[in-house]
Structures are given as structure tokens and as C-alpha cells.
């Protein structure tokens, strides 16, 4: 196993497009790090540079103490698992898993032992004689993971390995990958566009946008303290609601006010940091979980009366889409209750303790 260190890594493709703009990231030995972000933000390019499948335009990459910029992929001691499995179609599962070991001239009894152990771990012992076309997508992906495990690499690289699986299988396989990492403790870099997959798998998640790291940290820290509006909107489901407005003096305190009529006193612990923003535009952010239907005994600040547009029951909870007077839509996730129907007028409340403020713009910093 080994640490992996990226320092100001850049990638400019031959057509001049800069896909990765100076990424620096230190991954500890044994850590499970997830690169997450929307399609096209540079996740795969970053991972492929670590693997050596893509040349680096600037910066350095080290695996353990060794800088690998000019080291061939096969000599980097990493194993990569792709979305499309990339198994050899004419080989059985056993042969697929054994292939890299054979090339390395590993003794036969060693090969049998390692493939056997990996097959047991992944519950694919009964598949060892089958060819890929005789397997389901989930089974093929297990074989692809098995092929990576038997090589006992310093580092696993995963590029959206679950994307081709159906929703249910994705969730069970994800839990298995996590438990596999807890057993093997091999340094892992995992790429996904799915924020929920990132949150559930990563010791640390690295949120990317436009070829740059926006924030890196443990999943709950990123969820609770997003560094900017982009991270706040990307992590968490349903996405955070944003309301543009400004900070105003409000007696001794401060208030947020928006043209759409939302007015909210700031929590006492925000006053010191927000006083500098009086009169300036800010964006309020609140997660759907930080909103509620106001009633007489609600401890939250009642905020506004809205029209309820859509009700989406989820079982224990429901998502309410409501509309502010100016037409802006907000989503609230509230405990499920009967007798609430689209078209009705309701009063929404916000938990001021769960409110975030951001500088204007898509990547506006958290204030
Ligand atoms: N060979 C290439 N030549 C030019 N542009 C590329 C090439 N490969 C990827 N890109 C571009 O680089 C950006 C990042 O791609 P990629 O790393 O695959 O994103 P992600 O994996 O986050 O979806 C995208 O805009 C993509 O179109
Ligand atoms: Mg990709």
C-alpha cells in the first residue's frame, strides 16, 4: 500500500482544452478518497493521470515516495476498475482474474490461492468457469474487481464502477466495496458523479468543478460546512434551495431580505461575521431538511405563505415544492402527513440554525 500525492497537476488536451487546472491532493496510505462532480469536470482525466493512461501537462504525481510522472502504467503498481468492466470476452472469470499474475510469472499455486481468496471475498466462486457473456452485469463487475484485488496493488483506482448496474444492485455492491476496503485497507481513489455514492463510500470526498477542486473533506463536514455555493448545491439531496437577497440592519440585529418577500432575522451567532455584508447582495441557502410547515407550536421562524405546487410522498417523508410570490420554487422535505394537497396555501418555516449565506454567483464563497 502507499500514499498518493498530486501536486499542481494539470492536463491540457492536444486540442488546447484545459481539463484539469492545477489539482493538489494528498491521499494517505489506506485512505478511501472519492472524486465527485458533474460530468466533464475532470474526474476521469485526473484518475487516468494517476494511472499513467494520460500524460501530465504540469505538476507531479507521487505514489509512495516515488514520483511517477515518467513511469509506465504497468510499473506504477496500481489496479484500475472501469465502468465497462473491460474483461477479456474469450476468457473465463478465473482466466481473467489470473491473467496479470500469469504475465508476472507468478507460481501456479500462488495464482490459485489468490484467485480463490478473491472469489470467496466477492462471492463469485461459482462463476470461475464462466465467460463474461454468461454473466450478469453485476457478476462481471465483481470479476473486474476480483481481477484488481488479486494483483495486490499499492492503490486501487475506480472510475464509475457501478454506473452500469441497476439501482438496487448499485446500492448492495457499494456496501460490498466499502466492506472490502475495510478488510484490505488498500489506498483507493474512486470516481463518481453520484454524490450519494461519494458520501456513503468515502473517508474523504473531493468535490470538483471545471477542472478544479472546490472542497475536500470528510463527507459530513462537506455536507455541514460547504465551502461555496457550488458544493452546497451539489452535495445533499434534494439540492439546497437558494434565495438571492441582501443583508439589512434590523434594530440591533441583522435580517436577510429578498425581493420575493422572504425576510429572516439572522441567528445571534451569525451577527459578527455578517455585519460587514450590510447592504450587499448575498444568497441564502437552506436545505429542504431545514424547512418545515409552520404551525402554532413550531419552534422555527415562520417565514412566508406560499402556494404548494407539488407533493412527492417518499414513505416516511415527503417533498413539497412550493412557490414564492416572485415565482421562485423551493423544496421542503418534511415528515409525511396526510391531507395536504397541491394548490393549497401553506406557511413555510425555516430553521435559522440551518441557514447558510454565500457570496453571489455559482461558486460564491460561504460567508
Ligand atoms: N481526449 C480529449 N481531448 C479533448 N478533450 C477531452 C478529452 N478527453 C476528455 N476531454 C474533455 O475534458 C473534460 C473532462 O473530461 P473527464 O475527465 O472525462 O470528465 P469527467 O470524468 O469528470 O466526466 C471534458 O470537458 C471532456 O470533454
Ligand atoms: Mg468520467
PDB file of N, CA and C in Angstrom, residues 25-95:
ATOM      1  N   UNK A  25      -3.536  17.306  -4.052  1.00  0.00           N
ATOM      2  CA  UNK A  25      -4.295  16.440  -3.147  1.00  0.00           C
ATOM      3  C   UNK A  25      -3.349  15.400  -2.563  1.00  0.00           C
ATOM      4  N   UNK A  26      -3.345  15.293  -1.218  1.00  0.00           N
ATOM      5  CA  UNK A  26      -2.530  14.260  -0.569  1.00  0.00           C
ATOM      6  C   UNK A  26      -3.444  13.186  -0.015  1.00  0.00           C
ATOM      7  N   UNK A  27      -3.251  11.972  -0.483  1.00  0.00           N
ATOM      8  CA  UNK A  27      -4.081  10.849  -0.057  1.00  0.00           C
ATOM      9  C   UNK A  27      -3.220   9.940   0.812  1.00  0.00           C
ATOM     10  N   UNK A  28      -3.717   9.670   2.034  1.00  0.00           N
ATOM     11  CA  UNK A  28      -2.901   8.872   2.961  1.00  0.00           C
ATOM     12  C   UNK A  28      -2.946   7.402   2.592  1.00  0.00           C
ATOM     13  N   UNK A  29      -1.942   6.702   3.068  1.00  0.00           N
ATOM     14  CA  UNK A  29      -1.875   5.260   2.926  1.00  0.00           C
ATOM     15  C   UNK A  29      -3.151   4.648   3.519  1.00  0.00           C
ATOM     16  N   UNK A  30      -3.873   3.877   2.728  1.00  0.00           N
ATOM     17  CA  UNK A  30      -5.057   3.186   3.233  1.00  0.00           C
ATOM     18  C   UNK A  30      -6.347   3.984   3.146  1.00  0.00           C
ATOM     19  N   UNK A  31      -6.252   5.227   2.722  1.00  0.00           N
ATOM     20  CA  UNK A  31      -7.447   6.078   2.680  1.00  0.00           C
ATOM     21  C   UNK A  31      -8.332   5.747   1.475  1.00  0.00           C
ATOM     22  N   UNK A  32      -9.638   5.965   1.622  1.00  0.00           N
ATOM     23  CA  UNK A  32     -10.602   5.805   0.524  1.00  0.00           C
ATOM     24  C   UNK A  32     -11.089   7.204   0.169  1.00  0.00           C
ATOM     25  N   UNK A  33     -10.610   7.718  -0.970  1.00  0.00           N
ATOM     26  CA  UNK A  33     -10.952   9.079  -1.381  1.00  0.00           C
ATOM     27  C   UNK A  33     -11.839   9.032  -2.613  1.00  0.00           C
ATOM     28  N   UNK A  34     -12.915   9.802  -2.612  1.00  0.00           N
ATOM     29  CA  UNK A  34     -13.826   9.820  -3.752  1.00  0.00           C
ATOM     30  C   UNK A  34     -13.754  11.179  -4.443  1.00  0.00           C
ATOM     31  N   UNK A  35     -13.463  11.165  -5.753  1.00  0.00           N
ATOM     32  CA  UNK A  35     -13.558  12.385  -6.551  1.00  0.00           C
ATOM     33  C   UNK A  35     -14.974  12.454  -7.093  1.00  0.00           C
ATOM     34  N   UNK A  36     -15.678  13.532  -6.795  1.00  0.00           N
ATOM     35  CA  UNK A  36     -17.080  13.632  -7.200  1.00  0.00           C
ATOM     36  C   UNK A  36     -17.335  14.997  -7.822  1.00  0.00           C
ATOM     37  N   UNK A  37     -18.183  15.004  -8.845  1.00  0.00           N
ATOM     38  CA  UNK A  37     -18.525  16.263  -9.507  1.00  0.00           C
ATOM     39  C   UNK A  37     -19.324  15.953 -10.748  1.00  0.00           C
ATOM     40  N   UNK A  38     -19.881  16.971 -11.363  1.00  0.00           N
ATOM     41  CA  UNK A  38     -20.722  16.734 -12.542  1.00  0.00           C
ATOM     42  C   UNK A  38     -19.900  16.213 -13.724  1.00  0.00           C
ATOM     43  N   UNK A  39     -20.588  15.654 -14.682  1.00  0.00           N
ATOM     44  CA  UNK A  39     -19.948  15.125 -15.878  1.00  0.00           C
ATOM     45  C   UNK A  39     -19.094  16.207 -16.529  1.00  0.00           C
ATOM     46  N   UNK A  40     -17.860  15.856 -16.915  1.00  0.00           N
ATOM     47  CA  UNK A  40     -16.999  16.795 -17.620  1.00  0.00           C
ATOM     48  C   UNK A  40     -16.122  17.659 -16.731  1.00  0.00           C
ATOM     49  N   UNK A  41     -16.157  17.436 -15.401  1.00  0.00           N
ATOM     50  CA  UNK A  41     -15.394  18.327 -14.507  1.00  0.00           C
ATOM     51  C   UNK A  41     -13.932  17.913 -14.370  1.00  0.00           C
ATOM     52  N   UNK A  42     -13.554  16.767 -14.962  1.00  0.00           N
ATOM     53  CA  UNK A  42     -12.140  16.383 -14.954  1.00  0.00           C
ATOM     54  C   UNK A  42     -11.788  15.228 -14.034  1.00  0.00           C
ATOM     55  N   UNK A  43     -12.781  14.498 -13.547  1.00  0.00           N
ATOM     56  CA  UNK A  43     -12.525  13.381 -12.626  1.00  0.00           C
ATOM     57  C   UNK A  43     -11.741  12.256 -13.306  1.00  0.00           C
ATOM     58  N   UNK A  44     -12.263  11.797 -14.454  1.00  0.00           N
ATOM     59  CA  UNK A  44     -11.605  10.674 -15.128  1.00  0.00           C
ATOM     60  C   UNK A  44     -10.215  11.063 -15.600  1.00  0.00           C
ATOM     61  N   UNK A  45     -10.085  12.287 -16.090  1.00  0.00           N
ATOM     62  CA  UNK A  45      -8.768  12.742 -16.546  1.00  0.00           C
ATOM     63  C   UNK A  45      -7.774  12.682 -15.386  1.00  0.00           C
ATOM     64  N   UNK A  46      -8.196  13.145 -14.212  1.00  0.00           N
ATOM     65  CA  UNK A  46      -7.321  13.114 -13.038  1.00  0.00           C
ATOM     66  C   UNK A  46      -6.932  11.682 -12.697  1.00  0.00           C
ATOM     67  N   UNK A  47      -7.920  10.788 -12.678  1.00  0.00           N
ATOM     68  CA  UNK A  47      -7.660   9.396 -12.320  1.00  0.00           C
ATOM     69  C   UNK A  47      -6.736   8.725 -13.347  1.00  0.00           C
ATOM     70  N   UNK A  48      -6.987   9.039 -14.617  1.00  0.00           N
ATOM     71  CA  UNK A  48      -6.180   8.430 -15.682  1.00  0.00           C
ATOM     72  C   UNK A  48      -4.729   8.932 -15.648  1.00  0.00           C
ATOM     73  N   UNK A  49      -4.538  10.137 -15.150  1.00  0.00           N
ATOM     74  CA  UNK A  49      -3.161  10.637 -14.994  1.00  0.00           C
ATOM     75  C   UNK A  49      -2.455   9.884 -13.859  1.00  0.00           C
ATOM     76  N   UNK A  50      -3.206   9.569 -12.780  1.00  0.00           N
ATOM     77  CA  UNK A  50      -2.608   8.775 -11.693  1.00  0.00           C
ATOM     78  C   UNK A  50      -2.236   7.389 -12.221  1.00  0.00           C
ATOM     79  N   UNK A  51      -3.109   6.848 -13.070  1.00  0.00           N
ATOM     80  CA  UNK A  51      -2.862   5.508 -13.622  1.00  0.00           C
ATOM     81  C   UNK A  51      -1.744   5.512 -14.646  1.00  0.00           C
ATOM     82  N   UNK A  52      -1.472   6.681 -15.225  1.00  0.00           N
ATOM     83  CA  UNK A  52      -0.459   6.750 -16.273  1.00  0.00           C
ATOM     84  C   UNK A  52      -1.035   6.539 -17.660  1.00  0.00           C
ATOM     85  N   UNK A  53      -2.363   6.528 -17.764  1.00  0.00           N
ATOM     86  CA  UNK A  53      -3.008   6.325 -19.071  1.00  0.00           C
ATOM     87  C   UNK A  53      -3.106   7.639 -19.841  1.00  0.00           C
ATOM     88  N   UNK A  54      -2.834   8.732 -19.137  1.00  0.00           N
ATOM     89  CA  UNK A  54      -2.932  10.063 -19.739  1.00  0.00           C
ATOM     90  C   UNK A  54      -1.693  10.822 -19.314  1.00  0.00           C
ATOM     91  N   UNK A  55      -1.027  11.464 -20.261  1.00  0.00           N
ATOM     92  CA  UNK A  55       0.184  12.227 -19.924  1.00  0.00           C
ATOM     93  C   UNK A  55      -0.154  13.460 -19.090  1.00  0.00           C
ATOM     94  N   UNK A  56       0.760  13.866 -18.222  1.00  0.00           N
ATOM     95  CA  UNK A  56       0.540  15.031 -17.370  1.00  0.00           C
ATOM     96  C   UNK A  56       1.122  16.272 -18.057  1.00  0.00           C
ATOM     97  N   UNK A  57       0.344  17.370 -18.093  1.00  0.00           N
ATOM     98  CA  UNK A  57       0.850  18.589 -18.742  1.00  0.00           C
ATOM     99  C   UNK A  57       1.634  19.467 -17.777  1.00  0.00           C
ATOM    100  N   UNK A  58       1.423  19.258 -16.462  1.00  0.00           N
ATOM    101  CA  UNK A  58       2.157  20.057 -15.477  1.00  0.00           C
ATOM    102  C   UNK A  58       1.982  19.449 -14.106  1.00  0.00           C
ATOM    103  N   UNK A  59       2.921  19.734 -13.191  1.00  0.00           N
ATOM    104  CA  UNK A  59       2.812  19.224 -11.829  1.00  0.00           C
ATOM    105  C   UNK A  59       3.447  17.857 -11.666  1.00  0.00           C
ATOM    106  N   UNK A  60       3.260  17.266 -10.475  1.00  0.00           N
ATOM    107  CA  UNK A  60       3.841  15.951 -10.220  1.00  0.00           C
ATOM    108  C   UNK A  60       2.814  15.036  -9.541  1.00  0.00           C
ATOM    109  N   UNK A  61       2.986  13.753  -9.808  1.00  0.00           N
ATOM    110  CA  UNK A  61       2.202  12.737  -9.106  1.00  0.00           C
ATOM    111  C   UNK A  61       3.184  11.762  -8.478  1.00  0.00           C
ATOM    112  N   UNK A  62       2.978  11.503  -7.175  1.00  0.00           N
ATOM    113  CA  UNK A  62       3.824  10.520  -6.494  1.00  0.00           C
ATOM    114  C   UNK A  62       2.948   9.400  -5.956  1.00  0.00           C
ATOM    115  N   UNK A  63       3.438   8.172  -6.100  1.00  0.00           N
ATOM    116  CA  UNK A  63       2.796   7.024  -5.452  1.00  0.00           C
ATOM    117  C   UNK A  63       3.816   6.504  -4.454  1.00  0.00           C
ATOM    118  N   UNK A  64       3.488   6.578  -3.160  1.00  0.00           N
ATOM    119  CA  UNK A  64       4.510   6.335  -2.148  1.00  0.00           C
ATOM    120  C   UNK A  64       5.556   7.423  -2.284  1.00  0.00           C
ATOM    121  N   UNK A  65       6.814   7.097  -2.087  1.00  0.00           N
ATOM    122  CA  UNK A  65       7.852   8.127  -2.146  1.00  0.00           C
ATOM    123  C   UNK A  65       8.290   8.436  -3.584  1.00  0.00           C
ATOM    124  N   UNK A  66       7.768   7.679  -4.559  1.00  0.00           N
ATOM    125  CA  UNK A  66       8.316   7.748  -5.913  1.00  0.00           C
ATOM    126  C   UNK A  66       7.480   8.638  -6.830  1.00  0.00           C
ATOM    127  N   UNK A  67       8.099   9.610  -7.486  1.00  0.00           N
ATOM    128  CA  UNK A  67       7.399  10.421  -8.487  1.00  0.00           C
ATOM    129  C   UNK A  67       7.230   9.569  -9.736  1.00  0.00           C
ATOM    130  N   UNK A  68       5.977   9.464 -10.203  1.00  0.00           N
ATOM    131  CA  UNK A  68       5.688   8.507 -11.275  1.00  0.00           C
ATOM    132  C   UNK A  68       5.415   9.182 -12.616  1.00  0.00           C
ATOM    133  N   UNK A  69       5.637  10.498 -12.700  1.00  0.00           N
ATOM    134  CA  UNK A  69       5.331  11.225 -13.949  1.00  0.00           C
ATOM    135  C   UNK A  69       5.787  10.490 -15.205  1.00  0.00           C
ATOM    136  N   UNK A  70       6.985   9.911 -15.144  1.00  0.00           N
ATOM    137  CA  UNK A  70       7.522   9.269 -16.345  1.00  0.00           C
ATOM    138  C   UNK A  70       7.555   7.750 -16.248  1.00  0.00           C
ATOM    139  N   UNK A  71       6.778   7.196 -15.317  1.00  0.00           N
ATOM    140  CA  UNK A  71       6.762   5.732 -15.147  1.00  0.00           C
ATOM    141  C   UNK A  71       5.595   5.146 -15.935  1.00  0.00           C
ATOM    142  N   UNK A  72       5.866   4.061 -16.630  1.00  0.00           N
ATOM    143  CA  UNK A  72       4.832   3.373 -17.412  1.00  0.00           C
ATOM    144  C   UNK A  72       3.697   2.899 -16.493  1.00  0.00           C
ATOM    145  N   UNK A  73       2.462   2.880 -17.024  1.00  0.00           N
ATOM    146  CA  UNK A  73       1.332   2.413 -16.213  1.00  0.00           C
ATOM    147  C   UNK A  73       1.586   1.056 -15.554  1.00  0.00           C
ATOM    148  N   UNK A  74       2.140   0.127 -16.297  1.00  0.00           N
ATOM    149  CA  UNK A  74       2.314  -1.233 -15.762  1.00  0.00           C
ATOM    150  C   UNK A  74       3.344  -1.274 -14.628  1.00  0.00           C
ATOM    151  N   UNK A  75       4.175  -0.246 -14.535  1.00  0.00           N
ATOM    152  CA  UNK A  75       5.178  -0.228 -13.471  1.00  0.00           C
ATOM    153  C   UNK A  75       4.770   0.647 -12.285  1.00  0.00           C
ATOM    154  N   UNK A  76       3.506   1.124 -12.291  1.00  0.00           N
ATOM    155  CA  UNK A  76       3.077   2.007 -11.195  1.00  0.00           C
ATOM    156  C   UNK A  76       2.481   1.237 -10.025  1.00  0.00           C
ATOM    157  N   UNK A  77       2.249  -0.047 -10.215  1.00  0.00           N
ATOM    158  CA  UNK A  77       1.705  -0.886  -9.152  1.00  0.00           C
ATOM    159  C   UNK A  77       0.334  -0.413  -8.680  1.00  0.00           C
ATOM    160  N   UNK A  78      -0.513  -0.106  -9.668  1.00  0.00           N
ATOM    161  CA  UNK A  78      -1.892   0.273  -9.369  1.00  0.00           C
ATOM    162  C   UNK A  78      -2.814  -0.687 -10.125  1.00  0.00           C
ATOM    163  N   UNK A  79      -4.060  -0.778  -9.703  1.00  0.00           N
ATOM    164  CA  UNK A  79      -5.031  -1.580 -10.450  1.00  0.00           C
ATOM    165  C   UNK A  79      -6.276  -0.739 -10.650  1.00  0.00           C
ATOM    166  N   UNK A  80      -6.767  -0.712 -11.885  1.00  0.00           N
ATOM    167  CA  UNK A  80      -7.896   0.172 -12.203  1.00  0.00           C
ATOM    168  C   UNK A  80      -9.116  -0.651 -12.583  1.00  0.00           C
ATOM    169  N   UNK A  81     -10.286  -0.207 -12.120  1.00  0.00           N
ATOM    170  CA  UNK A  81     -11.556  -0.851 -12.487  1.00  0.00           C
ATOM    171  C   UNK A  81     -12.416   0.191 -13.186  1.00  0.00           C
ATOM    172  N   UNK A  82     -12.885  -0.147 -14.394  1.00  0.00           N
ATOM    173  CA  UNK A  82     -13.645   0.810 -15.197  1.00  0.00           C
ATOM    174  C   UNK A  82     -15.142   0.507 -15.129  1.00  0.00           C
ATOM    175  N   UNK A  83     -15.901   1.488 -15.623  1.00  0.00           N
ATOM    176  CA  UNK A  83     -17.353   1.336 -15.701  1.00  0.00           C
ATOM    177  C   UNK A  83     -17.758   0.157 -16.579  1.00  0.00           C
ATOM    178  N   UNK A  84     -17.031  -0.024 -17.684  1.00  0.00           N
ATOM    179  CA  UNK A  84     -17.454  -1.053 -18.651  1.00  0.00           C
ATOM    180  C   UNK A  84     -16.729  -2.388 -18.453  1.00  0.00           C
ATOM    181  N   UNK A  85     -16.222  -2.629 -17.247  1.00  0.00           N
ATOM    182  CA  UNK A  85     -15.597  -3.892 -16.836  1.00  0.00           C
ATOM    183  C   UNK A  85     -14.314  -4.218 -17.591  1.00  0.00           C
ATOM    184  N   UNK A  86     -14.359  -4.113 -18.949  1.00  0.00           N
ATOM    185  CA  UNK A  86     -13.181  -4.415 -19.765  1.00  0.00           C
ATOM    186  C   UNK A  86     -12.601  -5.794 -19.476  1.00  0.00           C
ATOM    187  N   UNK A  87     -13.465  -6.798 -19.389  1.00  0.00           N
ATOM    188  CA  UNK A  87     -12.977  -8.183 -19.248  1.00  0.00           C
ATOM    189  C   UNK A  87     -12.632  -8.738 -20.629  1.00  0.00           C
ATOM    190  N   UNK A  88     -11.724  -9.720 -20.652  1.00  0.00           N
ATOM    191  CA  UNK A  88     -11.436 -10.386 -21.920  1.00  0.00           C
ATOM    192  C   UNK A  88     -12.576 -11.356 -22.214  1.00  0.00           C
ATOM    193  N   UNK A  89     -13.291 -11.161 -23.348  1.00  0.00           N
ATOM    194  CA  UNK A  89     -14.518 -11.932 -23.593  1.00  0.00           C
ATOM    195  C   UNK A  89     -14.266 -13.429 -23.790  1.00  0.00           C
ATOM    196  N   UNK A  90     -13.082 -13.795 -24.295  1.00  0.00           N
ATOM    197  CA  UNK A  90     -12.833 -15.203 -24.603  1.00  0.00           C
ATOM    198  C   UNK A  90     -12.278 -15.962 -23.395  1.00  0.00           C
ATOM    199  N   UNK A  91     -12.091 -15.254 -22.282  1.00  0.00           N
ATOM    200  CA  UNK A  91     -11.529 -15.923 -21.090  1.00  0.00           C
ATOM    201  C   UNK A  91     -12.601 -16.146 -20.034  1.00  0.00           C
ATOM    202  N   UNK A  92     -12.433 -17.202 -19.243  1.00  0.00           N
ATOM    203  CA  UNK A  92     -13.335 -17.426 -18.105  1.00  0.00           C
ATOM    204  C   UNK A  92     -13.011 -16.408 -17.014  1.00  0.00           C
ATOM    205  N   UNK A  93     -13.886 -16.355 -16.006  1.00  0.00           N
ATOM    206  CA  UNK A  93     -13.646 -15.454 -14.874  1.00  0.00           C
ATOM    207  C   UNK A  93     -12.290 -15.770 -14.247  1.00  0.00           C
ATOM    208  N   UNK A  94     -12.010 -17.073 -14.076  1.00  0.00           N
ATOM    209  CA  UNK A  94     -10.733 -17.455 -13.481  1.00  0.00           C
ATOM    210  C   UNK A  94      -9.575 -16.918 -14.321  1.00  0.00           C
ATOM    211  N   UNK A  95      -9.657 -17.150 -15.632  1.00  0.00           N
ATOM    212  CA  UNK A  95      -8.552 -16.721 -16.507  1.00  0.00           C
ATOM    213  C   UNK A  95      -8.406 -15.203 -16.515  1.00  0.00           C
TER     214      UNK A  95
END
